[in-house]
Amino acid sequence: LDKFHNAASSLRGVYIINQDINYNERNPIWGLLLRSRYRDNLSNQFLDANNNETRIAWERIVQLRRLFFRRKLNITGEYQNSFNKRWVAASPSRNLNILTEAYVGRFNYRPTIRWQFQVDLERGIQQDRNETNPLRVNYWDIKPQISFSLRGKARATANLAYLAVEEVDNPAARAIPFEMGKGKKVGDSWQWNARFEYFISSNITINANYNGRRDAAALRTLHLGKAEVRAFF
């Protein structure tokens, strides 16, 4: 296999190793998941070998799920540990060695067949272990959602996504790379969505959708609305 992942004989090479280990996978009440995602990328497209890029990403997850209150409440807890390495000999400023630890909680509550309430919480701690220009970023990612449905008649969903990125340690005043802070700048980023569907008949449907977005350091808020009527014959 080294023949396809060698700078002397390959323009591009990728190693991907995925593994899942489940305990109680078919048990609806509770279960445990151990997950590993490993990817090794080789980019060898430059005549000068020093400009080529090597990237290694490895994500490891421990997940525990549990049902409560007669299966109306589903709680999932996760611990994520991953690293992302990028190495370019000719450009040390592009080198990355990011370690990420994240704690995730997902709560899904369905009191009746019509209503569903959900919230995802994630706390992340990221550190670029660059010897000359270290960088540390923390973030909170919160995503609540409410859904309502009338079988065969209508369906409505509203959700919100809030991401707060905090710069903890940055002595060299570096720009935060896209691989950190979930690709967002320092500060508060918001996204929201509301969607409504109404079925007039089996052949005619009305859809209305509204999206809003305001990223950290953005000059203005973006709004997008869309409504349509669909007829099937």
Short mmCIF file of C-alpha atoms in Angstrom, two decimals:
data_model
loop_
_atom_site.label_atom_id
_atom_site.label_comp_id
_atom_site.label_asym_id
_atom_site.label_seq_id
_atom_site.Cartn_x
_atom_site.Cartn_y
_atom_site.Cartn_z
CA LEU A 1 0.00 0.00 0.00
CA ASP A 2 2.94 2.34 0.49
CA LYS A 3 3.19 2.62 -3.30
CA PHE A 4 -0.04 4.65 -3.36
CA HIS A 5 0.94 6.88 -0.45
CA ASN A 6 4.49 7.79 -1.36
CA ALA A 7 5.76 11.14 -2.65
CA ALA A 8 8.01 9.31 -5.11
CA SER A 9 5.14 7.56 -6.91
CA SER A 10 1.84 9.31 -6.04
CA LEU A 11 0.27 12.68 -6.82
CA ARG A 12 -2.41 12.14 -4.20
CA GLY A 13 -2.80 9.44 -1.60
CA VAL A 14 -5.31 8.85 1.18
CA TYR A 15 -5.46 6.34 4.01
CA ILE A 16 -8.89 6.03 5.65
CA ILE A 17 -9.51 3.73 8.60
CA ASN A 18 -12.97 3.78 10.22
CA GLN A 19 -14.02 1.59 13.11
CA ASP A 20 -17.13 1.33 15.31
CA ILE A 21 -17.50 -0.86 18.39
CA ASN A 22 -21.06 -1.11 19.73
CA TYR A 23 -22.33 -2.56 22.97
CA ASN A 24 -26.09 -3.10 23.25
CA GLU A 25 -26.54 -1.72 19.73
CA ARG A 26 -30.02 -3.24 19.34
CA ASN A 27 -31.15 -2.41 22.86
CA PRO A 28 -33.61 0.52 22.58
CA ILE A 29 -33.12 1.55 26.22
CA TRP A 30 -29.38 2.12 26.37
CA GLY A 31 -26.19 1.49 24.46
CA LEU A 32 -22.50 2.35 24.21
CA LEU A 33 -20.54 3.31 21.09
CA LEU A 34 -16.78 3.59 20.60
CA ARG A 35 -15.90 5.25 17.28
CA SER A 36 -12.62 5.99 15.50
CA ARG A 37 -12.15 7.98 12.28
CA TYR A 38 -8.60 8.16 10.91
CA ARG A 39 -7.56 9.93 7.69
CA ASP A 40 -4.05 10.47 6.30
CA ASN A 41 -3.84 12.73 3.21
CA LEU A 42 -0.81 13.17 0.98
CA SER A 43 -0.79 16.00 -1.58
CA ASN A 44 2.18 15.79 -3.97
CA GLN A 45 1.28 18.22 -6.77
CA PHE A 46 4.22 20.62 -6.65
CA LEU A 47 7.54 20.26 -8.45
CA ASP A 48 9.30 21.45 -5.32
CA ALA A 49 8.70 18.72 -2.73
CA ASN A 50 8.93 21.28 0.08
CA ASN A 51 5.61 22.79 -1.07
CA ASN A 52 3.71 19.52 -0.73
CA GLU A 53 1.21 19.10 2.09
CA THR A 54 0.64 16.22 4.48
CA ARG A 55 -2.44 16.15 6.69
CA ILE A 56 -3.48 13.66 9.38
CA ALA A 57 -6.83 13.77 11.19
CA TRP A 58 -7.94 11.30 13.84
CA GLU A 59 -11.23 11.57 15.71
CA ARG A 60 -12.14 9.32 18.66
CA ILE A 61 -15.59 9.29 20.26
CA VAL A 62 -17.15 7.61 23.30
CA GLN A 63 -20.95 7.84 23.21
CA LEU A 64 -23.55 6.66 25.73
CA ARG A 65 -27.29 6.82 25.07
CA ARG A 66 -30.20 6.24 27.47
CA LEU A 67 -34.00 6.44 27.36
CA PHE A 68 -36.06 7.77 30.28
CA PHE A 69 -39.71 8.42 31.20
CA ARG A 70 -41.23 5.54 29.24
CA ARG A 71 -38.99 6.26 26.26
CA LYS A 72 -40.19 9.86 25.92
CA LEU A 73 -36.78 11.35 26.76
CA ASN A 74 -33.65 10.30 24.90
CA ILE A 75 -30.33 11.52 26.34
CA THR A 76 -27.00 11.04 24.58
CA GLY A 77 -23.64 11.98 26.06
CA GLU A 78 -20.38 12.10 24.10
CA TYR A 79 -16.72 12.69 24.73
CA GLN A 80 -14.70 13.58 21.62
CA ASN A 81 -10.92 13.61 21.40
CA SER A 82 -9.28 14.43 18.08
CA PHE A 83 -6.20 15.93 16.51
CA ASN A 84 -5.60 17.59 13.16
CA LYS A 85 -2.04 17.87 11.85
CA ARG A 86 -0.91 19.70 8.71
CA TRP A 87 2.72 19.94 7.64
CA VAL A 88 4.21 22.01 4.79
CA ALA A 89 8.02 22.18 4.80
CA ALA A 90 8.28 25.39 2.73
CA SER A 91 5.70 27.29 4.78
CA PRO A 92 5.97 26.71 8.54
CA SER A 93 3.23 29.29 9.16
CA ARG A 94 0.74 26.87 7.59
CA ASN A 95 1.68 24.02 9.90
CA LEU A 96 -1.02 22.94 12.34
CA ASN A 97 -1.06 20.58 15.30
CA ILE A 98 -4.55 21.01 16.74
CA LEU A 99 -5.81 18.99 19.69
CA THR A 100 -9.57 19.12 20.33
CA GLU A 101 -11.55 17.93 23.33
CA ALA A 102 -15.33 18.26 23.24
CA TYR A 103 -18.15 17.30 25.60
CA VAL A 104 -21.53 16.86 23.92
CA GLY A 105 -25.02 16.37 25.35
CA ARG A 106 -28.15 15.75 23.29
CA PHE A 107 -31.64 15.83 24.79
CA ASN A 108 -34.68 14.76 22.77
CA TYR A 109 -38.07 14.91 24.51
CA ARG A 110 -41.31 13.84 22.85
CA PRO A 111 -44.21 14.17 25.32
CA THR A 112 -46.88 13.48 22.67
CA ILE A 113 -46.94 12.31 19.08
CA ARG A 114 -47.40 15.93 17.94
CA TRP A 115 -44.71 17.76 19.90
CA GLN A 116 -40.96 17.26 19.98
CA PHE A 117 -38.35 19.30 21.88
CA GLN A 118 -34.64 18.93 21.28
CA VAL A 119 -31.46 20.66 22.42
CA ASP A 120 -27.80 19.91 21.62
CA LEU A 121 -25.05 21.29 23.87
CA GLU A 122 -21.35 21.16 23.07
CA ARG A 123 -18.35 22.52 24.94
CA GLY A 124 -15.09 22.46 23.01
CA ILE A 125 -11.47 23.13 24.01
CA GLN A 126 -8.96 23.45 21.15
CA GLN A 127 -5.24 24.02 21.23
CA ASP A 128 -2.78 24.45 18.37
CA ARG A 129 0.41 23.04 19.85
CA ASN A 130 2.64 25.10 17.57
CA GLU A 131 6.01 25.51 19.29
CA THR A 132 6.57 29.09 18.15
CA ASN A 133 2.99 30.44 17.88
CA PRO A 134 0.68 28.53 20.24
CA LEU A 135 -3.05 29.20 20.13
CA ARG A 136 -5.95 28.13 22.32
CA VAL A 137 -9.66 28.56 21.62
CA ASN A 138 -12.75 27.52 23.58
CA TYR A 139 -16.31 27.43 22.29
CA TRP A 140 -19.92 26.77 23.24
CA ASP A 141 -22.32 25.40 20.62
CA ILE A 142 -26.04 25.39 21.57
CA LYS A 143 -28.82 24.22 19.25
CA PRO A 144 -32.44 24.12 20.49
CA GLN A 145 -35.29 22.96 18.25
CA ILE A 146 -39.10 22.65 18.50
CA SER A 147 -41.27 20.60 16.14
CA PHE A 148 -45.05 20.26 15.82
CA SER A 149 -46.99 18.07 13.43
CA LEU A 150 -50.55 17.14 12.57
CA ARG A 151 -50.49 13.86 10.76
CA GLY A 152 -51.42 14.32 7.13
CA LYS A 153 -52.24 18.02 7.66
CA ALA A 154 -49.33 20.24 8.68
CA ARG A 155 -45.79 20.30 10.01
CA ALA A 156 -43.82 23.15 11.64
CA THR A 157 -40.23 23.38 12.88
CA ALA A 158 -38.24 26.17 14.52
CA ASN A 159 -34.56 25.94 15.45
CA LEU A 160 -31.74 28.14 16.65
CA ALA A 161 -27.96 27.70 16.53
CA TYR A 162 -25.73 29.76 18.82
CA LEU A 163 -21.93 29.51 18.69
CA ALA A 164 -19.70 31.46 21.08
CA VAL A 165 -15.96 31.37 20.30
CA GLU A 166 -13.47 32.61 22.89
CA GLU A 167 -9.79 33.28 22.30
CA VAL A 168 -7.99 32.09 25.45
CA ASP A 169 -4.30 32.22 24.52
CA ASN A 170 -2.86 33.90 21.43
CA PRO A 171 0.45 35.64 22.24
CA ALA A 172 1.39 36.08 18.56
CA ALA A 173 -2.02 37.57 17.62
CA ARG A 174 -2.53 34.90 14.96
CA ALA A 175 -5.60 34.67 12.79
CA ILE A 176 -7.69 31.73 13.97
CA PRO A 177 -7.49 28.95 11.34
CA PHE A 178 -10.67 27.52 9.84
CA GLU A 179 -10.04 24.21 11.62
CA MET A 180 -10.62 25.88 15.01
CA GLY A 181 -13.75 27.44 16.47
CA LYS A 182 -15.90 25.52 13.97
CA GLY A 183 -14.76 27.87 11.24
CA LYS A 184 -16.10 31.03 12.93
CA LYS A 185 -14.43 34.18 14.22
CA VAL A 186 -14.14 35.13 17.88
CA GLY A 187 -17.47 36.29 19.26
CA ASP A 188 -21.10 35.24 19.02
CA SER A 189 -22.57 33.72 15.85
CA TRP A 190 -26.30 33.10 15.38
CA GLN A 191 -28.41 31.16 12.91
CA TRP A 192 -32.16 30.57 13.06
CA ASN A 193 -34.74 28.87 10.90
CA ALA A 194 -38.52 28.47 10.83
CA ARG A 195 -40.29 26.13 8.44
CA PHE A 196 -43.98 25.44 7.88
CA GLU A 197 -45.65 22.91 5.60
CA TYR A 198 -49.39 22.60 5.02
CA PHE A 199 -50.98 19.84 2.98
CA ILE A 200 -54.11 21.17 1.31
CA SER A 201 -54.67 17.79 -0.30
CA SER A 202 -52.62 14.81 -1.37
CA ASN A 203 -51.64 16.74 -4.52
CA ILE A 204 -51.18 20.32 -3.25
CA THR A 205 -48.67 21.49 -0.62
CA ILE A 206 -47.80 24.95 0.73
CA ASN A 207 -44.25 25.50 2.05
CA ALA A 208 -42.90 28.56 3.86
CA ASN A 209 -39.31 28.88 5.06
CA TYR A 210 -37.39 31.66 6.81
CA ASN A 211 -33.64 31.73 7.57
CA GLY A 212 -31.63 34.29 9.50
CA ARG A 213 -27.92 34.54 10.14
CA ARG A 214 -25.51 36.84 11.91
CA ASP A 215 -21.87 35.81 12.20
CA ALA A 216 -19.37 37.20 14.67
CA ALA A 217 -17.88 40.49 13.42
CA ALA A 218 -20.48 40.65 10.63
CA LEU A 219 -21.65 44.12 9.63
CA ARG A 220 -25.29 43.14 9.22
CA THR A 221 -27.82 40.35 9.71
CA LEU A 222 -28.84 38.26 6.72
CA HIS A 223 -32.50 37.32 6.19
CA LEU A 224 -33.90 34.92 3.61
CA GLY A 225 -37.56 34.00 3.16
CA LYS A 226 -39.14 31.61 0.71
CA ALA A 227 -42.71 30.47 0.07
CA GLU A 228 -44.02 28.13 -2.58
CA VAL A 229 -47.04 26.11 -3.60
CA ARG A 230 -46.49 22.68 -5.12
CA ALA A 231 -49.03 20.75 -7.13
CA PHE A 232 -48.53 17.12 -8.12
CA PHE A 233 -50.44 15.55 -10.99
#
